[in-house]
Amino acid sequence: MAKIIIPTPLRKFTNSQSSFESQSETVRAVVQDLVDSNPSLGPQILDDKGNIRSFIRIFVGEEDINVLDGAQTAVTAGSVISIVPAIAGGSF
Amino acid sequence: MHKISISPEARELMIKDGKDTFPNECCGFFYGQDGEVREITLAKEVINSKEGDQRRRFEISPLAYMKAEQYALENNLTLLGVYHSHPNHPAVPSVHDLAKAMPYFSYIIVSVMEGEFNVLRSWRLNEEKGEFEEETIF
């Protein structure tokens, strides 16, 4: 099963679960499984059309899915998917 | 008001990073345990990966973020937030800080004036109000 790591700021939407496992075979399907199990997480990572929000990056291993096949990137047993929020800011 | 405690070692690391990086912004993560009082026991520097003017902006790479989450899991710690410096500016969140703020995280800002430490303050996003609230540091 593929494992998806939930970033700390979003764990309040997953009952403090730090990871989730799914037998689905694409990133998009795994994310949907995660959201189906934790509906309040949905608006945090998916937009109104069900697409992954632009400020959320998804990695499989250390590869950004944007340089792979996007949300349709295939995953297999042992794949580790990370949800990565943008961390930035500045003084003025 | 949320309460946090910061170990002397973590506090010193954040201040030193702010001074060493001046006039650019430094950034990093801190870890510990959450509770009624959020206890920060460890801080670690991260490279400011912002392309452009690092005197007023910081950015943490996705890879660095993933490593931070991994480090927390492997060491039975919680990733509690992000610190960065404000060179020659007060330790108050900017509109840019607010725009990128995540829920749950504490945001520690180290003000460094002309290379010297000024003040360190901590903030947390109030999601309902859409604004930062200052945390009480013990």
PDB file of C-alpha atoms in Angstrom:
ATOM      1  CA  MET A   1       0.000   0.000   0.000  1.00  0.00           C
ATOM      2  CA  ALA A   2       1.102   3.551  -0.661  1.00  0.00           C
ATOM      3  CA  LYS A   3       1.562   5.747   2.383  1.00  0.00           C
ATOM      4  CA  ILE A   4       0.744   9.444   2.479  1.00  0.00           C
ATOM      5  CA  ILE A   5       2.379  11.653   5.110  1.00  0.00           C
ATOM      6  CA  ILE A   6       0.101  14.327   6.512  1.00  0.00           C
ATOM      7  CA  PRO A   7       1.843  17.598   7.395  1.00  0.00           C
ATOM      8  CA  THR A   8       1.606  18.650  11.021  1.00  0.00           C
ATOM      9  CA  PRO A   9      -0.611  21.718  10.423  1.00  0.00           C
ATOM     10  CA  LEU A  10      -3.293  19.533   8.819  1.00  0.00           C
ATOM     11  CA  ARG A  11      -3.363  16.752  11.384  1.00  0.00           C
ATOM     12  CA  LYS A  12      -6.192  18.362  13.284  1.00  0.00           C
ATOM     13  CA  PHE A  13      -8.319  17.320  10.317  1.00  0.00           C
ATOM     14  CA  THR A  14      -7.175  13.697  10.588  1.00  0.00           C
ATOM     15  CA  ASN A  15      -7.660  13.059  14.296  1.00  0.00           C
ATOM     16  CA  SER A  16      -3.917  13.606  14.756  1.00  0.00           C
ATOM     17  CA  GLN A  17      -3.047  10.807  12.319  1.00  0.00           C
ATOM     18  CA  SER A  18       0.395  11.489  10.847  1.00  0.00           C
ATOM     19  CA  SER A  19      -0.001   9.112   7.918  1.00  0.00           C
ATOM     20  CA  PHE A  20      -2.619   7.266   5.902  1.00  0.00           C
ATOM     21  CA  GLU A  21      -2.369   4.159   3.754  1.00  0.00           C
ATOM     22  CA  SER A  22      -4.247   3.358   0.577  1.00  0.00           C
ATOM     23  CA  GLN A  23      -4.296   0.642  -2.045  1.00  0.00           C
ATOM     24  CA  SER A  24      -5.160   3.071  -4.840  1.00  0.00           C
ATOM     25  CA  GLU A  25      -2.747   3.344  -7.716  1.00  0.00           C
ATOM     26  CA  THR A  26      -2.482   7.059  -8.485  1.00  0.00           C
ATOM     27  CA  VAL A  27      -1.693  10.100  -6.360  1.00  0.00           C
ATOM     28  CA  ARG A  28      -5.109  11.567  -7.101  1.00  0.00           C
ATOM     29  CA  ALA A  29      -6.903   8.428  -5.981  1.00  0.00           C
ATOM     30  CA  VAL A  30      -4.848   8.151  -2.793  1.00  0.00           C
ATOM     31  CA  VAL A  31      -5.590  11.785  -1.964  1.00  0.00           C
ATOM     32  CA  GLN A  32      -9.282  11.159  -2.603  1.00  0.00           C
ATOM     33  CA  ASP A  33      -9.204   8.131  -0.286  1.00  0.00           C
ATOM     34  CA  LEU A  34      -7.613  10.306   2.373  1.00  0.00           C
ATOM     35  CA  VAL A  35     -10.251  13.008   1.949  1.00  0.00           C
ATOM     36  CA  ASP A  36     -13.066  10.465   1.953  1.00  0.00           C
ATOM     37  CA  SER A  37     -11.816   9.205   5.298  1.00  0.00           C
ATOM     38  CA  ASN A  38     -11.323  12.734   6.631  1.00  0.00           C
ATOM     39  CA  PRO A  39     -13.926  14.971   4.959  1.00  0.00           C
ATOM     40  CA  SER A  40     -12.932  18.145   6.829  1.00  0.00           C
ATOM     41  CA  LEU A  41      -9.482  17.850   5.267  1.00  0.00           C
ATOM     42  CA  GLY A  42     -10.926  18.220   1.768  1.00  0.00           C
ATOM     43  CA  PRO A  43     -11.188  22.018   1.557  1.00  0.00           C
ATOM     44  CA  GLN A  44      -7.639  22.321   2.883  1.00  0.00           C
ATOM     45  CA  ILE A  45      -6.035  20.471  -0.012  1.00  0.00           C
ATOM     46  CA  LEU A  46      -8.624  20.398  -2.820  1.00  0.00           C
ATOM     47  CA  ASP A  47     -10.282  23.308  -4.589  1.00  0.00           C
ATOM     48  CA  ASP A  48     -13.952  23.591  -5.552  1.00  0.00           C
ATOM     49  CA  LYS A  49     -13.317  21.479  -8.645  1.00  0.00           C
ATOM     50  CA  GLY A  50     -11.606  18.731  -6.722  1.00  0.00           C
ATOM     51  CA  ASN A  51      -8.141  19.636  -7.953  1.00  0.00           C
ATOM     52  CA  ILE A  52      -5.144  19.824  -5.645  1.00  0.00           C
ATOM     53  CA  ARG A  53      -4.783  23.406  -4.444  1.00  0.00           C
ATOM     54  CA  SER A  54      -2.035  25.435  -6.090  1.00  0.00           C
ATOM     55  CA  PHE A  55      -0.176  26.216  -2.853  1.00  0.00           C
ATOM     56  CA  ILE A  56      -0.017  22.536  -1.919  1.00  0.00           C
ATOM     57  CA  ARG A  57       2.815  20.519  -3.406  1.00  0.00           C
ATOM     58  CA  ILE A  58       2.702  16.755  -3.599  1.00  0.00           C
ATOM     59  CA  PHE A  59       5.828  14.657  -3.709  1.00  0.00           C
ATOM     60  CA  VAL A  60       6.303  10.963  -4.332  1.00  0.00           C
ATOM     61  CA  GLY A  61       9.527  10.116  -2.587  1.00  0.00           C
ATOM     62  CA  GLU A  62      11.633  13.173  -3.345  1.00  0.00           C
ATOM     63  CA  GLU A  63      10.028  13.886  -6.738  1.00  0.00           C
ATOM     64  CA  ASP A  64       7.497  16.657  -7.221  1.00  0.00           C
ATOM     65  CA  ILE A  65       4.494  15.198  -9.045  1.00  0.00           C
ATOM     66  CA  ASN A  66       4.588  18.287 -11.278  1.00  0.00           C
ATOM     67  CA  VAL A  67       7.684  16.815 -12.951  1.00  0.00           C
ATOM     68  CA  LEU A  68       6.103  13.373 -13.078  1.00  0.00           C
ATOM     69  CA  ASP A  69       2.548  12.790 -14.279  1.00  0.00           C
ATOM     70  CA  GLY A  70       0.857  15.260 -11.985  1.00  0.00           C
ATOM     71  CA  ALA A  71      -2.094  13.958 -10.017  1.00  0.00           C
ATOM     72  CA  GLN A  72      -2.134  10.884 -12.264  1.00  0.00           C
ATOM     73  CA  THR A  73       1.351   9.871 -11.128  1.00  0.00           C
ATOM     74  CA  ALA A  74       1.339   6.149 -10.443  1.00  0.00           C
ATOM     75  CA  VAL A  75       2.112   4.849  -6.985  1.00  0.00           C
ATOM     76  CA  THR A  76       2.834   1.356  -5.816  1.00  0.00           C
ATOM     77  CA  ALA A  77       3.180  -0.496  -2.548  1.00  0.00           C
ATOM     78  CA  GLY A  78       5.957   1.214  -0.679  1.00  0.00           C
ATOM     79  CA  SER A  79       5.458   4.610  -2.312  1.00  0.00           C
ATOM     80  CA  VAL A  80       5.635   7.465   0.173  1.00  0.00           C
ATOM     81  CA  ILE A  81       3.563  10.496  -0.758  1.00  0.00           C
ATOM     82  CA  SER A  82       4.126  13.814   1.016  1.00  0.00           C
ATOM     83  CA  ILE A  83       1.767  16.769   1.189  1.00  0.00           C
ATOM     84  CA  VAL A  84       3.970  19.854   1.394  1.00  0.00           C
ATOM     85  CA  PRO A  85       2.597  23.282   2.243  1.00  0.00           C
ATOM     86  CA  ALA A  86       4.357  26.397   0.980  1.00  0.00           C
ATOM     87  CA  ILE A  87       6.483  27.909   3.758  1.00  0.00           C
ATOM     88  CA  ALA A  88       7.475  31.502   3.083  1.00  0.00           C
ATOM     89  CA  GLY A  89       7.113  35.060   4.275  1.00  0.00           C
ATOM     90  CA  GLY A  90       9.039  38.244   4.731  1.00  0.00           C
ATOM     91  CA  SER A  91       9.536  41.374   6.763  1.00  0.00           C
ATOM     92  CA  PHE A  92       7.703  43.946   4.639  1.00  0.00           C
TER      93      PHE A  92
ATOM     94  CA  MET B   1      -3.652  33.537  24.560  1.00  0.00           C
ATOM     95  CA  HIS B   2      -1.516  30.549  23.591  1.00  0.00           C
ATOM     96  CA  LYS B   3       1.532  29.822  25.718  1.00  0.00           C
ATOM     97  CA  ILE B   4       4.908  28.514  24.628  1.00  0.00           C
ATOM     98  CA  SER B   5       8.195  27.828  26.306  1.00  0.00           C
ATOM     99  CA  ILE B   6      11.478  27.915  24.420  1.00  0.00           C
ATOM    100  CA  SER B   7      14.551  26.082  25.654  1.00  0.00           C
ATOM    101  CA  PRO B   8      17.612  28.324  26.079  1.00  0.00           C
ATOM    102  CA  GLU B   9      19.436  26.324  23.383  1.00  0.00           C
ATOM    103  CA  ALA B  10      16.645  26.740  20.831  1.00  0.00           C
ATOM    104  CA  ARG B  11      16.302  30.441  21.622  1.00  0.00           C
ATOM    105  CA  GLU B  12      20.032  30.976  21.285  1.00  0.00           C
ATOM    106  CA  LEU B  13      20.168  29.152  17.951  1.00  0.00           C
ATOM    107  CA  MET B  14      17.404  31.298  16.476  1.00  0.00           C
ATOM    108  CA  ILE B  15      19.003  34.523  17.677  1.00  0.00           C
ATOM    109  CA  LYS B  16      22.446  33.486  16.428  1.00  0.00           C
ATOM    110  CA  ASP B  17      20.999  32.519  13.050  1.00  0.00           C
ATOM    111  CA  GLY B  18      19.313  35.892  12.772  1.00  0.00           C
ATOM    112  CA  LYS B  19      22.537  37.731  13.578  1.00  0.00           C
ATOM    113  CA  ASP B  20      24.755  35.550  11.382  1.00  0.00           C
ATOM    114  CA  THR B  21      22.431  35.896   8.406  1.00  0.00           C
ATOM    115  CA  PHE B  22      21.929  39.667   8.719  1.00  0.00           C
ATOM    116  CA  PRO B  23      21.181  41.652   6.560  1.00  0.00           C
ATOM    117  CA  ASN B  24      19.324  38.734   4.987  1.00  0.00           C
ATOM    118  CA  GLU B  25      16.470  36.833   6.553  1.00  0.00           C
ATOM    119  CA  CYS B  26      17.203  33.512   8.207  1.00  0.00           C
ATOM    120  CA  CYS B  27      14.671  30.729   8.630  1.00  0.00           C
ATOM    121  CA  GLY B  28      14.277  27.348  10.243  1.00  0.00           C
ATOM    122  CA  PHE B  29      12.033  24.944  12.088  1.00  0.00           C
ATOM    123  CA  PHE B  30      11.525  24.132  15.736  1.00  0.00           C
ATOM    124  CA  TYR B  31      10.350  20.983  17.432  1.00  0.00           C
ATOM    125  CA  GLY B  32       9.091  19.761  20.758  1.00  0.00           C
ATOM    126  CA  GLN B  33       5.840  18.683  22.355  1.00  0.00           C
ATOM    127  CA  ASP B  34       2.444  20.313  22.196  1.00  0.00           C
ATOM    128  CA  GLY B  35       0.203  20.775  25.205  1.00  0.00           C
ATOM    129  CA  GLU B  36      -1.380  23.474  27.304  1.00  0.00           C
ATOM    130  CA  VAL B  37       2.029  25.056  27.096  1.00  0.00           C
ATOM    131  CA  ARG B  38       3.735  24.371  23.784  1.00  0.00           C
ATOM    132  CA  GLU B  39       7.285  23.295  24.650  1.00  0.00           C
ATOM    133  CA  ILE B  40       9.989  24.012  22.105  1.00  0.00           C
ATOM    134  CA  THR B  41      13.075  21.983  22.844  1.00  0.00           C
ATOM    135  CA  LEU B  42      14.977  22.087  19.573  1.00  0.00           C
ATOM    136  CA  ALA B  43      15.457  24.504  16.674  1.00  0.00           C
ATOM    137  CA  LYS B  44      17.265  23.778  13.414  1.00  0.00           C
ATOM    138  CA  GLU B  45      18.375  26.198  10.726  1.00  0.00           C
ATOM    139  CA  VAL B  46      17.203  25.781   7.131  1.00  0.00           C
ATOM    140  CA  ILE B  47      18.637  27.432   4.039  1.00  0.00           C
ATOM    141  CA  ASN B  48      16.630  30.407   2.835  1.00  0.00           C
ATOM    142  CA  SER B  49      15.850  29.226  -0.691  1.00  0.00           C
ATOM    143  CA  LYS B  50      14.144  32.430  -1.783  1.00  0.00           C
ATOM    144  CA  GLU B  51      15.388  33.571  -5.178  1.00  0.00           C
ATOM    145  CA  GLY B  52      15.635  37.328  -5.121  1.00  0.00           C
ATOM    146  CA  ASP B  53      15.844  39.754  -2.243  1.00  0.00           C
ATOM    147  CA  GLN B  54      16.538  37.712   0.880  1.00  0.00           C
ATOM    148  CA  ARG B  55      16.744  40.894   2.948  1.00  0.00           C
ATOM    149  CA  ARG B  56      12.952  40.952   3.059  1.00  0.00           C
ATOM    150  CA  ARG B  57      11.805  37.487   2.038  1.00  0.00           C
ATOM    151  CA  PHE B  58      12.369  33.890   3.007  1.00  0.00           C
ATOM    152  CA  GLU B  59      11.250  30.609   1.553  1.00  0.00           C
ATOM    153  CA  ILE B  60      11.793  27.034   2.650  1.00  0.00           C
ATOM    154  CA  SER B  61      12.138  24.394  -0.045  1.00  0.00           C
ATOM    155  CA  PRO B  62       9.655  21.519  -0.196  1.00  0.00           C
ATOM    156  CA  LEU B  63      12.513  19.074   0.312  1.00  0.00           C
ATOM    157  CA  ALA B  64      13.609  20.840   3.493  1.00  0.00           C
ATOM    158  CA  TYR B  65      10.030  20.758   4.715  1.00  0.00           C
ATOM    159  CA  MET B  66       9.720  17.030   4.053  1.00  0.00           C
ATOM    160  CA  LYS B  67      12.983  16.384   5.886  1.00  0.00           C
ATOM    161  CA  ALA B  68      11.705  18.377   8.852  1.00  0.00           C
ATOM    162  CA  GLU B  69       8.519  16.309   9.053  1.00  0.00           C
ATOM    163  CA  GLN B  70      10.581  13.155   8.710  1.00  0.00           C
ATOM    164  CA  TYR B  71      12.979  14.276  11.448  1.00  0.00           C
ATOM    165  CA  ALA B  72      10.065  14.907  13.797  1.00  0.00           C
ATOM    166  CA  LEU B  73       8.560  11.478  13.139  1.00  0.00           C
ATOM    167  CA  GLU B  74      11.881   9.696  13.603  1.00  0.00           C
ATOM    168  CA  ASN B  75      12.660  11.485  16.862  1.00  0.00           C
ATOM    169  CA  ASN B  76       9.230  11.357  18.463  1.00  0.00           C
ATOM    170  CA  LEU B  77       8.921  15.112  18.284  1.00  0.00           C
ATOM    171  CA  THR B  78       6.280  17.386  16.865  1.00  0.00           C
ATOM    172  CA  LEU B  79       7.110  19.955  14.225  1.00  0.00           C
ATOM    173  CA  LEU B  80       5.714  22.989  16.009  1.00  0.00           C
ATOM    174  CA  GLY B  81       6.495  25.843  13.673  1.00  0.00           C
ATOM    175  CA  VAL B  82       8.771  28.081  11.707  1.00  0.00           C
ATOM    176  CA  TYR B  83      11.115  30.864  12.735  1.00  0.00           C
ATOM    177  CA  HIS B  84      12.551  33.627  10.609  1.00  0.00           C
ATOM    178  CA  SER B  85      14.228  36.966  11.131  1.00  0.00           C
ATOM    179  CA  HIS B  86      13.154  40.481  10.290  1.00  0.00           C
ATOM    180  CA  PRO B  87      16.343  42.449   9.561  1.00  0.00           C
ATOM    181  CA  ASN B  88      15.920  46.051  10.646  1.00  0.00           C
ATOM    182  CA  HIS B  89      12.222  45.502  11.198  1.00  0.00           C
ATOM    183  CA  PRO B  90      10.137  44.708  14.272  1.00  0.00           C
ATOM    184  CA  ALA B  91       9.215  41.170  15.257  1.00  0.00           C
ATOM    185  CA  VAL B  92       5.686  41.628  13.971  1.00  0.00           C
ATOM    186  CA  PRO B  93       4.213  39.536  11.134  1.00  0.00           C
ATOM    187  CA  SER B  94       3.946  41.254   7.768  1.00  0.00           C
ATOM    188  CA  VAL B  95       1.146  40.867   5.257  1.00  0.00           C
ATOM    189  CA  HIS B  96       3.413  38.412   3.447  1.00  0.00           C
ATOM    190  CA  ASP B  97       3.778  36.377   6.610  1.00  0.00           C
ATOM    191  CA  LEU B  98       0.019  36.353   7.054  1.00  0.00           C
ATOM    192  CA  ALA B  99      -0.620  35.372   3.439  1.00  0.00           C
ATOM    193  CA  LYS B 100       1.525  32.254   3.820  1.00  0.00           C
ATOM    194  CA  ALA B 101       0.573  31.354   7.381  1.00  0.00           C
ATOM    195  CA  MET B 102      -0.473  27.805   8.101  1.00  0.00           C
ATOM    196  CA  PRO B 103      -2.848  26.821  10.874  1.00  0.00           C
ATOM    197  CA  TYR B 104      -1.445  25.209  14.010  1.00  0.00           C
ATOM    198  CA  PHE B 105       2.153  26.351  13.547  1.00  0.00           C
ATOM    199  CA  SER B 106       3.790  28.887  15.803  1.00  0.00           C
ATOM    200  CA  TYR B 107       5.679  31.569  13.926  1.00  0.00           C
ATOM    201  CA  ILE B 108       8.644  32.969  15.813  1.00  0.00           C
ATOM    202  CA  ILE B 109      10.097  36.209  14.475  1.00  0.00           C
ATOM    203  CA  VAL B 110      13.544  37.414  15.493  1.00  0.00           C
ATOM    204  CA  SER B 111      14.057  41.139  15.054  1.00  0.00           C
ATOM    205  CA  VAL B 112      17.685  42.018  14.277  1.00  0.00           C
ATOM    206  CA  MET B 113      18.612  45.698  14.130  1.00  0.00           C
ATOM    207  CA  GLU B 114      21.896  46.586  12.401  1.00  0.00           C
ATOM    208  CA  GLY B 115      23.193  43.114  13.122  1.00  0.00           C
ATOM    209  CA  GLU B 116      22.285  43.107  16.799  1.00  0.00           C
ATOM    210  CA  PHE B 117      19.509  41.084  18.364  1.00  0.00           C
ATOM    211  CA  ASN B 118      16.508  43.213  19.249  1.00  0.00           C
ATOM    212  CA  VAL B 119      13.586  41.059  20.315  1.00  0.00           C
ATOM    213  CA  LEU B 120      11.995  37.660  19.675  1.00  0.00           C
ATOM    214  CA  ARG B 121       8.223  37.232  19.576  1.00  0.00           C
ATOM    215  CA  SER B 122       5.935  34.344  18.661  1.00  0.00           C
ATOM    216  CA  TRP B 123       2.640  34.341  16.793  1.00  0.00           C
ATOM    217  CA  ARG B 124      -0.065  31.891  15.818  1.00  0.00           C
ATOM    218  CA  LEU B 125      -2.734  32.196  13.152  1.00  0.00           C
ATOM    219  CA  ASN B 126      -6.297  32.651  14.336  1.00  0.00           C
ATOM    220  CA  GLU B 127      -8.056  30.969  11.432  1.00  0.00           C
ATOM    221  CA  GLU B 128     -11.489  32.386  12.190  1.00  0.00           C
ATOM    222  CA  LYS B 129     -10.269  35.960  12.329  1.00  0.00           C
ATOM    223  CA  GLY B 130      -7.670  35.528   9.619  1.00  0.00           C
ATOM    224  CA  GLU B 131      -5.044  37.266  11.700  1.00  0.00           C
ATOM    225  CA  PHE B 132      -2.069  36.487  13.873  1.00  0.00           C
ATOM    226  CA  GLU B 133      -2.310  36.437  17.655  1.00  0.00           C
ATOM    227  CA  GLU B 134       0.757  36.796  19.801  1.00  0.00           C
ATOM    228  CA  GLU B 135       1.770  33.892  22.007  1.00  0.00           C
ATOM    229  CA  THR B 136       2.992  34.306  25.543  1.00  0.00           C
ATOM    230  CA  ILE B 137       6.577  33.118  25.862  1.00  0.00           C
ATOM    231  CA  PHE B 138       7.660  31.626  29.198  1.00  0.00           C
TER     232      PHE B 138
END
